[in-house]
Coordinates of C-alpha atoms and ligand atoms in Angstrom, one line a residue:
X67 CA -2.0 60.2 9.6
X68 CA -1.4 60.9 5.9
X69 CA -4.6 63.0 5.0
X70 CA -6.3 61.1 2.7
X71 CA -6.4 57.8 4.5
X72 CA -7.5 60.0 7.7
X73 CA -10.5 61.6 5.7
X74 CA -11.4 57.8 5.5
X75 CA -10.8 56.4 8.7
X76 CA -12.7 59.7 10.1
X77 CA -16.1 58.4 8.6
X78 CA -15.7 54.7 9.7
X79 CA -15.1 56.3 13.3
X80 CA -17.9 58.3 12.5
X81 CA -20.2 55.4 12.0
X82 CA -19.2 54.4 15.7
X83 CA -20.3 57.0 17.0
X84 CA -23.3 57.6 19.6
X85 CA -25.2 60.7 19.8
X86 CA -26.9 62.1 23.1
X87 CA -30.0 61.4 21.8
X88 CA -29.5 58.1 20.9
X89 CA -28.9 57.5 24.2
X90 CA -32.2 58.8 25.6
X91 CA -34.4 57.3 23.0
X92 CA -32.3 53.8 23.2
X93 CA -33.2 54.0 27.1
X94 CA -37.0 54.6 26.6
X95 CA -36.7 51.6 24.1
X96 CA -35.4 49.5 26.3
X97 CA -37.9 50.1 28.7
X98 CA -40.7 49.5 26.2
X99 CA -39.0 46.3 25.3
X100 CA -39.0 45.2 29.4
X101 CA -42.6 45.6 29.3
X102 CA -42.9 43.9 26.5
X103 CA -40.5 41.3 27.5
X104 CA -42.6 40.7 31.2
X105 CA -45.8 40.2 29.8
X106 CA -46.1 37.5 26.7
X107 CA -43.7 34.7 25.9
X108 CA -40.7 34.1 23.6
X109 CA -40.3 36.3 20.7
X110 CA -37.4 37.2 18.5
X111 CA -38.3 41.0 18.8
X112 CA -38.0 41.5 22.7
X113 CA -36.1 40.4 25.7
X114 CA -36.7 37.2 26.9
X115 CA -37.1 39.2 31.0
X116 CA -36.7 35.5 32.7
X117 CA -38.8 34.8 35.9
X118 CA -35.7 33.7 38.3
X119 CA -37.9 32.1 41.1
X120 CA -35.6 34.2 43.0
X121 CA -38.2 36.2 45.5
X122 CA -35.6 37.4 48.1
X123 CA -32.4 39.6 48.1
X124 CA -30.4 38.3 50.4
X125 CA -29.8 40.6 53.7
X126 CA -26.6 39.6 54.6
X127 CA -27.3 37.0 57.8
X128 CA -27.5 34.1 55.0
X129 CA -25.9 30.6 56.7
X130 CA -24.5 27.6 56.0
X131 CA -21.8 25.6 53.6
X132 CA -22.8 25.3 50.1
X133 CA -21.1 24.1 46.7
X134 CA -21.7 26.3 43.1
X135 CA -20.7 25.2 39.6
X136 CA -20.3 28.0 37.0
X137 CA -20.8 27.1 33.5
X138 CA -20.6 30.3 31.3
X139 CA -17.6 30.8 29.1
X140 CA -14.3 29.2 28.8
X141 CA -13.9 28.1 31.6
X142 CA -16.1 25.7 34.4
X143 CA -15.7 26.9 38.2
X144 CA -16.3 24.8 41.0
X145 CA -16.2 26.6 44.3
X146 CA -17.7 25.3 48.1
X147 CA -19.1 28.7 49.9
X148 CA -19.5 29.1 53.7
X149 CA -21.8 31.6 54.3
X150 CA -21.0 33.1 57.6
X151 CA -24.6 35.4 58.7
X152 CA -22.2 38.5 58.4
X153 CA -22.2 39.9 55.3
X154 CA -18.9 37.4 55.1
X155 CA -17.9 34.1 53.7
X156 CA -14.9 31.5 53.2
X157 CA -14.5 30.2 49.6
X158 CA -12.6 27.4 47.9
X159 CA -12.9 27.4 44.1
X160 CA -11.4 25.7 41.3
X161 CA -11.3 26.5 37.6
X162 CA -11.0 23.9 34.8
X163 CA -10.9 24.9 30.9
X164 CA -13.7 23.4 28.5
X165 CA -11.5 22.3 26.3
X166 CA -13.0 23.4 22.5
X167 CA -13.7 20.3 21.3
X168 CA -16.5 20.2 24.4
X169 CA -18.2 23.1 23.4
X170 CA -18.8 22.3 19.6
X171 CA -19.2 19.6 17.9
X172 CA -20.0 17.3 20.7
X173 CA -22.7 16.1 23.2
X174 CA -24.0 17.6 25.7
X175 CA -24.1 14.3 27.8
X176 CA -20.2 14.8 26.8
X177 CA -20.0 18.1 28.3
X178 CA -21.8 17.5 31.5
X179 CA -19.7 14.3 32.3
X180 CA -17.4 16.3 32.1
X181 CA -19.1 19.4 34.5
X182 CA -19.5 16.7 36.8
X183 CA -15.9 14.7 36.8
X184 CA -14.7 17.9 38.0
X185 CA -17.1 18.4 40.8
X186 CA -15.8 15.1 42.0
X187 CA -12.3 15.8 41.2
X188 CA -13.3 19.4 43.8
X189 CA -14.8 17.6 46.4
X190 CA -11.8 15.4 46.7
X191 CA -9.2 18.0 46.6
X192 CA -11.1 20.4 48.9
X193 CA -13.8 18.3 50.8
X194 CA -12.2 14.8 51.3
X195 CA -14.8 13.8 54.1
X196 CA -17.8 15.0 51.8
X197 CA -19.1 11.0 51.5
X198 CA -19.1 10.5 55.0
X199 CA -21.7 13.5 55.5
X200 CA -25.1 14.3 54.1
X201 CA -25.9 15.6 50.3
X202 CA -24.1 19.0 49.6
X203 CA -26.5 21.4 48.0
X204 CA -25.4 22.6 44.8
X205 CA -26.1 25.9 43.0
X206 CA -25.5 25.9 39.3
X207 CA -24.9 28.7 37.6
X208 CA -25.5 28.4 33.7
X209 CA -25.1 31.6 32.2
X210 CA -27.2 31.3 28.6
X211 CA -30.7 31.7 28.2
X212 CA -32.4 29.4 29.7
X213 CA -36.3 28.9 30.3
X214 CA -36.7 28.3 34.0
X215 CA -39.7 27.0 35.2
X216 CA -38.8 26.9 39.0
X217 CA -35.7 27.5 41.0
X218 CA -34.4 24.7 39.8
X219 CA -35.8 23.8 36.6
X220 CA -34.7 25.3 33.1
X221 CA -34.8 24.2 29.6
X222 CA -32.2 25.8 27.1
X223 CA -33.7 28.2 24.5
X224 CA -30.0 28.7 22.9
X225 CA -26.6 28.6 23.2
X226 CA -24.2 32.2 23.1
X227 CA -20.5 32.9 23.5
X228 CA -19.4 30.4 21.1
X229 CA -21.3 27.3 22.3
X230 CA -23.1 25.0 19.9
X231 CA -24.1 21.5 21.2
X232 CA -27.9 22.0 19.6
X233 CA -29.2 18.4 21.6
X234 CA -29.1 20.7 25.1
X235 CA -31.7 22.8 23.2
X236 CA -35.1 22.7 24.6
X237 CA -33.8 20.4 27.8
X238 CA -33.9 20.8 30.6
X239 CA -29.8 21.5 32.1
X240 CA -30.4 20.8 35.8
X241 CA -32.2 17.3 35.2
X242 CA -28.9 16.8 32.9
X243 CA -26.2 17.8 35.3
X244 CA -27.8 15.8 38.4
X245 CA -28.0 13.0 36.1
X246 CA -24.3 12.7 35.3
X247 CA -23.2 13.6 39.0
X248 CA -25.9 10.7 40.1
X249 CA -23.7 8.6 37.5
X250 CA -21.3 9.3 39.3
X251 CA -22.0 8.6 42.7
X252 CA -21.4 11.7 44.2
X253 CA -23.3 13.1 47.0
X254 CA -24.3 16.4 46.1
X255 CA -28.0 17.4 44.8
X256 CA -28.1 20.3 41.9
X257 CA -30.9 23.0 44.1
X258 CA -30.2 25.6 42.2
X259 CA -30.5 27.1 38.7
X260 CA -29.1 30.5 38.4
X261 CA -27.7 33.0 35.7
X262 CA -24.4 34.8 36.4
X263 CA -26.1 38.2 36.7
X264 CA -28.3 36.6 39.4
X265 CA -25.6 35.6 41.2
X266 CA -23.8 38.5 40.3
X267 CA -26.7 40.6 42.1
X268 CA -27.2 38.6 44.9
X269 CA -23.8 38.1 45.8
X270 CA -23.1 41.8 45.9
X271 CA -26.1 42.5 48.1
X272 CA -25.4 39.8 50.4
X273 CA -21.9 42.5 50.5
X274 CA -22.9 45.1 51.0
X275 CA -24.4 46.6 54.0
X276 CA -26.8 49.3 53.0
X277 CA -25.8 51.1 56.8
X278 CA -22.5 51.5 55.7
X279 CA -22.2 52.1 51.3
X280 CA -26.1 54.1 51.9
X281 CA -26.0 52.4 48.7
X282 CA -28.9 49.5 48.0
X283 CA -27.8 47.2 45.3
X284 CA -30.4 47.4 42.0
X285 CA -28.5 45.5 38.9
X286 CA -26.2 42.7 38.9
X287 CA -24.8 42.9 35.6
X288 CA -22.3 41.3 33.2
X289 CA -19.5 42.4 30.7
X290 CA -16.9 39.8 29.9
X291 CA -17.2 37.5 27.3
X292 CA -21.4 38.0 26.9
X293 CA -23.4 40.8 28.5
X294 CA -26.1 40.3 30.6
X295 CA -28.1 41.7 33.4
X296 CA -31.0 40.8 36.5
X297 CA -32.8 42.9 38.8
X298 CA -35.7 42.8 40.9
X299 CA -39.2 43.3 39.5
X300 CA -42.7 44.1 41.3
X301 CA -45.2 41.2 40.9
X302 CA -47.3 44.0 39.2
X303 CA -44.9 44.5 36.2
X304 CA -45.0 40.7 35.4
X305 CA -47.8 39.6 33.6
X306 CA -46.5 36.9 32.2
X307 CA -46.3 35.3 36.3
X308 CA -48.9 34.5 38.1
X309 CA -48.0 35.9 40.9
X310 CA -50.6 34.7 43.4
X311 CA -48.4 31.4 43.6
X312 CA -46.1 33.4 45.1
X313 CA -45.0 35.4 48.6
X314 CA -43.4 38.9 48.8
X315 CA -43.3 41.7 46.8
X316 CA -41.8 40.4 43.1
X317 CA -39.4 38.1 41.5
X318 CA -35.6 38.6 40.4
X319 CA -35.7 39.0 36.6
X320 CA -32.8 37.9 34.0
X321 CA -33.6 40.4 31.4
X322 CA -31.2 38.5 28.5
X323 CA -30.4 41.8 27.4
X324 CA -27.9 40.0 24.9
X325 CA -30.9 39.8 23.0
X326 CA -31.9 43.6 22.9
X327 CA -33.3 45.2 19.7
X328 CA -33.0 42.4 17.7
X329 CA -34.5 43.6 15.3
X330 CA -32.2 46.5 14.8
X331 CA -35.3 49.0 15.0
X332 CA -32.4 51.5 17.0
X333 CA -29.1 49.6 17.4
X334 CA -26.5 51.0 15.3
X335 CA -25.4 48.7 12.9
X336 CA -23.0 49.1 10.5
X337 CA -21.5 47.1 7.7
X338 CA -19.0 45.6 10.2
X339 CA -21.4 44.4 12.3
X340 CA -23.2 42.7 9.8
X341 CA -20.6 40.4 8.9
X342 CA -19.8 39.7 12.3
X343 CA -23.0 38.3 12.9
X344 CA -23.2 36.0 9.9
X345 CA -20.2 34.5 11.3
X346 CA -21.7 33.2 14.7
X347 CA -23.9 30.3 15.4
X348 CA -26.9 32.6 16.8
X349 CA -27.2 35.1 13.5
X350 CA -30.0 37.5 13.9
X351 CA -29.9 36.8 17.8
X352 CA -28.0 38.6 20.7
X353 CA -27.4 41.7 18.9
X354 CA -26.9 44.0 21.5
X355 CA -24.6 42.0 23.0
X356 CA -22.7 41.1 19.7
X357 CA -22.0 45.1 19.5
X358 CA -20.7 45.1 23.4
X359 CA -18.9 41.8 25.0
X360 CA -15.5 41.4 25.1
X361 CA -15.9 38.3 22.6
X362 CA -16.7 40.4 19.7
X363 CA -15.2 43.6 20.3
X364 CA -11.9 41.8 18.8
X365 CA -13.5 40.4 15.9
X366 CA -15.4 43.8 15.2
X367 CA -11.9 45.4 14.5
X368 CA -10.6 42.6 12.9
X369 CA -13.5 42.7 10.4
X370 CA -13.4 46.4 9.5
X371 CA -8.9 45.9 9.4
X372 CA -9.9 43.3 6.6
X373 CA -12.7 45.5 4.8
X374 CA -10.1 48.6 5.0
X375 CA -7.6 46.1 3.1
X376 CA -9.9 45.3 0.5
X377 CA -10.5 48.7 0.0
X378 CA -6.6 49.1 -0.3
X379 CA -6.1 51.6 2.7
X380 CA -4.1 49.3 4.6
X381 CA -1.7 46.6 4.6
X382 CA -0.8 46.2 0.8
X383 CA 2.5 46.4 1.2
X384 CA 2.6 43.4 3.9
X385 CA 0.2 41.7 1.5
X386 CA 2.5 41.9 -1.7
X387 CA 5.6 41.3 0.6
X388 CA 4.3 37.5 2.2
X389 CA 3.8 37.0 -1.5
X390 CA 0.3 37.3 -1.3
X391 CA -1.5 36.5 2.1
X392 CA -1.9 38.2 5.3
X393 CA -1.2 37.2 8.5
X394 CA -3.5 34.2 9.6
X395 CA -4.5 36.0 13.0
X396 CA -6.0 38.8 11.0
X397 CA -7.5 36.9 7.9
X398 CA -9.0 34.5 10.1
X399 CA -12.2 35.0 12.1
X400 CA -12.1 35.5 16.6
X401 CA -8.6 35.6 16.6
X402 CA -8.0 39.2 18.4
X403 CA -8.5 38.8 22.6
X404 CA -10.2 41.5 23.9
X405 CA -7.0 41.9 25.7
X406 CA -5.0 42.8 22.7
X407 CA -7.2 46.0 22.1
X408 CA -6.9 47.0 25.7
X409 CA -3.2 48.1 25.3
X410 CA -3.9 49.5 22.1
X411 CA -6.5 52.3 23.3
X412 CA -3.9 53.2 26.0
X413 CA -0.6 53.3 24.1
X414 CA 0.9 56.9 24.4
X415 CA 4.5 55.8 23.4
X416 CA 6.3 57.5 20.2
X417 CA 4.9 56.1 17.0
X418 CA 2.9 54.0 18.9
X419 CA 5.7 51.2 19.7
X420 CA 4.0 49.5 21.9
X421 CA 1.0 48.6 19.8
X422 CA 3.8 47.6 17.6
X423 CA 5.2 44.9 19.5
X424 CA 1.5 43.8 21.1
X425 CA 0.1 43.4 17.4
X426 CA 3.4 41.3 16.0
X427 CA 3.9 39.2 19.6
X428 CA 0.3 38.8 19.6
X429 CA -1.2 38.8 16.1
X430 CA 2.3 38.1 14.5
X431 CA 1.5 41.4 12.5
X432 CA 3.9 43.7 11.5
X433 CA 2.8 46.8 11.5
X434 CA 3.7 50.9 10.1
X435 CA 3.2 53.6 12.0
X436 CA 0.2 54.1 9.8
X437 CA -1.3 51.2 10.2
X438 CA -0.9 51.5 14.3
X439 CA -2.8 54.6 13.9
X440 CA -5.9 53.2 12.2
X441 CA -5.9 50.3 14.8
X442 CA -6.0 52.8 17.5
X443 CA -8.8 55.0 15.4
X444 CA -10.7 52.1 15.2
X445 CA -9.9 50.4 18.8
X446 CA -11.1 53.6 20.3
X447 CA -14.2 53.9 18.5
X448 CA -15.5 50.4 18.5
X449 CA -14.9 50.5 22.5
X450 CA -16.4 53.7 23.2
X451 CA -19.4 52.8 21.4
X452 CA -19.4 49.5 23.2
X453 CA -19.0 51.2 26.9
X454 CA -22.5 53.8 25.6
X455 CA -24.3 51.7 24.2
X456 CA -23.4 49.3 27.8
X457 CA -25.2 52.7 29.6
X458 CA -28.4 52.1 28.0
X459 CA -29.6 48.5 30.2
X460 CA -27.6 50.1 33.1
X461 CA -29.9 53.1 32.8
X462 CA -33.1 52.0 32.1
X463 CA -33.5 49.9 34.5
X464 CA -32.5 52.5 37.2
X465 CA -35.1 54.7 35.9
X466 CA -37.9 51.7 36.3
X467 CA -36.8 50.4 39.5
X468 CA -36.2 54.4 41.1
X469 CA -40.0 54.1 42.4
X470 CA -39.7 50.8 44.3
X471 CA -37.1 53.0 47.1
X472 CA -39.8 56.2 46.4
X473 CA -39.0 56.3 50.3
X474 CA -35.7 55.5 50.9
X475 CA -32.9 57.8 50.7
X476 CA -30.3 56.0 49.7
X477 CA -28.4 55.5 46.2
X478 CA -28.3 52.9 44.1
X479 CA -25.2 50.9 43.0
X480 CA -24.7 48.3 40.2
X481 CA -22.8 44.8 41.2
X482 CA -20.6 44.2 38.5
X483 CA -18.0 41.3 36.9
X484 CA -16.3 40.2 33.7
X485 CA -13.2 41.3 32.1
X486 CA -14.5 44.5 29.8
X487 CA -15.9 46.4 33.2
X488 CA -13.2 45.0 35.0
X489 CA -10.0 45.3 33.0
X490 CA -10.7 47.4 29.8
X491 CA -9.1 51.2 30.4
X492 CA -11.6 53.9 31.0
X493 CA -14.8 51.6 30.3
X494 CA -16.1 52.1 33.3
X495 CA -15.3 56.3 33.4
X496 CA -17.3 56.1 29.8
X497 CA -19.9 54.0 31.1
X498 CA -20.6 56.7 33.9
X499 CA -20.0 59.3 31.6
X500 CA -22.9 57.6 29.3
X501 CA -25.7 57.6 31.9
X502 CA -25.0 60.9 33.5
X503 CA -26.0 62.0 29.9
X504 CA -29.0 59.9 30.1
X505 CA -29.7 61.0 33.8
X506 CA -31.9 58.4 35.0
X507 CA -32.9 59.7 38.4
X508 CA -33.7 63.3 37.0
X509 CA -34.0 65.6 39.9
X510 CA -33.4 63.0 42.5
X511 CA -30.4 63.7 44.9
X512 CA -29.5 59.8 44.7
X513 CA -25.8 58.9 43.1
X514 CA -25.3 56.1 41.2
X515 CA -22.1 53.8 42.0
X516 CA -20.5 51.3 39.9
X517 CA -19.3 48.3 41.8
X518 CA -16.8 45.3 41.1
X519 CA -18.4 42.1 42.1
X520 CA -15.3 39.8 41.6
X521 CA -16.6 36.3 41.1
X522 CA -19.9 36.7 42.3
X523 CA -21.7 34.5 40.3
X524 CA -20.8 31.9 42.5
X525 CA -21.6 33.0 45.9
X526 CA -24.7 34.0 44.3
X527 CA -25.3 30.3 42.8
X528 CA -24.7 29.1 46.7
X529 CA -27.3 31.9 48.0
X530 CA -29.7 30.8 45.4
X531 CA -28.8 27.2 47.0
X532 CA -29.5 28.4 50.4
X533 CA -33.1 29.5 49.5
X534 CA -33.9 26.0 48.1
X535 CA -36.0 23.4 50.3
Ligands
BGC715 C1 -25.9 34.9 28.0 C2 -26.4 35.3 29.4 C3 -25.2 35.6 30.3 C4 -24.2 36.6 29.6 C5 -23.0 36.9 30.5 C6 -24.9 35.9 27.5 O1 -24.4 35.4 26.2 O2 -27.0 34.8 27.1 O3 -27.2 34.3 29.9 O4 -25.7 36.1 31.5 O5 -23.8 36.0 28.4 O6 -22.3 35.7 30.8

């Protein structure tokens, strides 16, 4: 890079950057902001730490033929799950794309019609014979922060990830969704209310088999489009719950920590993230998440391409050549995929040619070899801060949980899904790399193992059905 434009791009990287001790002080933080979270209501400041009215991890020997419809990003999955008692099941799923003009701009009554037009359309494609038997129990897996006020009632405190239909706000989603299937005629009754990371965790420990991985499942977690993660909680650390309506030991808890440090008290925040935020529909919400999910790590480099134009580093000549615009991929907001950055940090080729035909078939950008390498500066940078700062939940909450298995000797694993853990290079090898800095089992001889739970948010929705009455 010619020297002048790399003594700038050294200092934007710079501001990417996370320090060691960052990452010990952002973990004690987030623990204080759990406590917080688990013992007063709503508040802008902490997590929301959901009650689940999950009190069971599954074991495994869970039974029976159950149905799950996953509502959480682009797309809306239908699945039927038979639970086999083995740590096994059989599933059938189908996946149907909100279209956009579903998720903003319309009604919710809209958008659950919809939801529930396609559970019919699943039932007769996969379950013809469905009307001739009893009502299917249904999980739903609605993966936003919701209020829930049993296992299967939840109101909406606000929509993430793009959606904005602002009558669902303050309703409740299940009485919503059974009313348009009811519409419908369909025999199926909505049981079950869950989050993704709930399923996510209870899916993964229905799995695994603690004889075999001498691993017990602590976190279900998610890093696709949002970030998000559950666990379970001792009755004792809740005192929000009163927990004498309840049996066993504590309750699953969805932290929502999307929503950590939202007041930026320790969050890094830089001028690029500022501008990202005024340009979503929940400003001055979900700012952890907004500097982590694959849904803004995109727009956080196509932000801080533009403010480097401004600035004339970059992309003058392109500018005076098109006769005075730029590309509308890269002057407009959301249009860089996730995807499209996950080439870039990996491209070893000479001059970077690869990037170059991924940023013009993709973003229709023609780029010089410059340019290339201030996109990969900046890819690098705004990913690696993204896979430390996704350490920081991960490890808290294996430091709180660590005295609940005091006497057990086995490690602790992670269930996870979405696209970032699953598909973006070397996240996961940073993500490790992040909490063995932090170290959250100091002195303890336990490992900690990150695991893929493909799709588990609905096998977890159909074990949250399976608890129901
Ligand atoms: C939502 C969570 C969800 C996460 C991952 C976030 O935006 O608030 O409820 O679990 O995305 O899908």
């Amino acid at each position: 890079m010619e020297p002048q434009l790399k003594t700038v791009i050294d200092k934007v990287v710079a501001e990417f950057a996370i320090s060691d001790e960052f990452l010990r002080k952002a973990t004690d933080k987030f623990i204080a902001s759990m406590d917080h979270g688990l013992a007063s209501g709503p508040s802008k400041e902490h997590m929301p730490m959901i009650p689940t009215y999950v009190t069971d991890i599954p074991n495994g020997k869970e039974e029976g033929l159950f149905l799950a419809g996953d509502l959480g990003g682009t797309n809306f999955r239908v699945c039927s799950i038979n639970l086999k008692g083995d740590h096994t099941f059989d599933l059938k799923q189908s996946k149907y794309k909100i279209p956009l003009d579903l998720m903003k701009n319309s009604t919710s009554d809209e958008l659950f019609s919809y939801l529930a037009a396609k559970v019919e359309a699943f039932l007769e494609e996969h379950h013809k014979d469905y009307k001739d038997n009893d009502h299917l129990k249904l999980g739903f897996t609605f993966s936003f922060p919701v209020y829930q006020t049993s296992l299967n009632r939840g109101t909406l405190i606000r929509w993430t990830k793009g959606f904005d239909l602002p009558d669902l706000v303050d309703k409740d989603v299940v009485e919503l969704f059974q009313k348009h299937i009811e519409l419908k005629k369909i025999k199926v009754n909505v049981v079950a209310l869950a989050n993704d990371t709930v399923g996510t965790l209870l899916s993964r420990a229905y799995s695994n088999n603690p004889d075999v991985t001498k691993s017990n499942t602590i976190v279900g977690a998610i890093f696709g489009t949002g970030t998000n993660g559950a666990y379970f909680e001792t009755f004792d650390r809740i005192p929000k719950l009163d927990s004498s309506k309840f049996k066993g030991k504590g309750m699953v808890i969805n932290t929502e920590w999307g929503s950590f440090d939202n007041n930026l008290t320790i969050l890094p925040n830089t001028k690029y993230d500022e501008i990202v935020d005024k340009e979503t529909a929940n400003v001055g919400y979900h700012l952890f998440e907004k500097r982590v999910s694959g849904m803004f790590l995109g727009e956080i480099l196509r932000v801080t391409l533009i403010e480097l134009f401004k600035e004339d580093h970059i992309f003058v000549d392109l500018y005076k050549k098109r006769g005075g615009s730029l590309p509308h991929r890269l002057s407009e907001p959301w249009q860089i995929d996730g995807e499209v950055l996950s080439y870039i940090q990996i491209d070893d080729s000479t001059d970077l040619k690869m990037s170059e035909l991924v940023l013009q078939n993709h973003l229709r950008l023609p780029t010089t070899k410059q340019e290339r390498l201030v996109i990969q500066a900046l890819t690098r940078a705004i990913s690696h801060r993204a896979a430390y700062l996704s350490a920081v939940p991960l490890a808290a909450i294996t430091k709180r949980v660590a005295p609940q298995y005091e006497n057990d000797d086995k490690d602790f694993e992670f269930g996870l899904d979405g696209s970032v853990i699953e598909f973006y290079p070397g996240f996961q090898q940073a993500v490790m790399e992040a909490i063995k800095i932090i170290d959250p089992l100091k002195g303890s001889p336990k490992q900690i193992h990150l695991k893929i739970a493909k799709d588990g948010s609905g096998v977890g929705a159909a074990l949250c059905a399976s608890t129901a009455k």
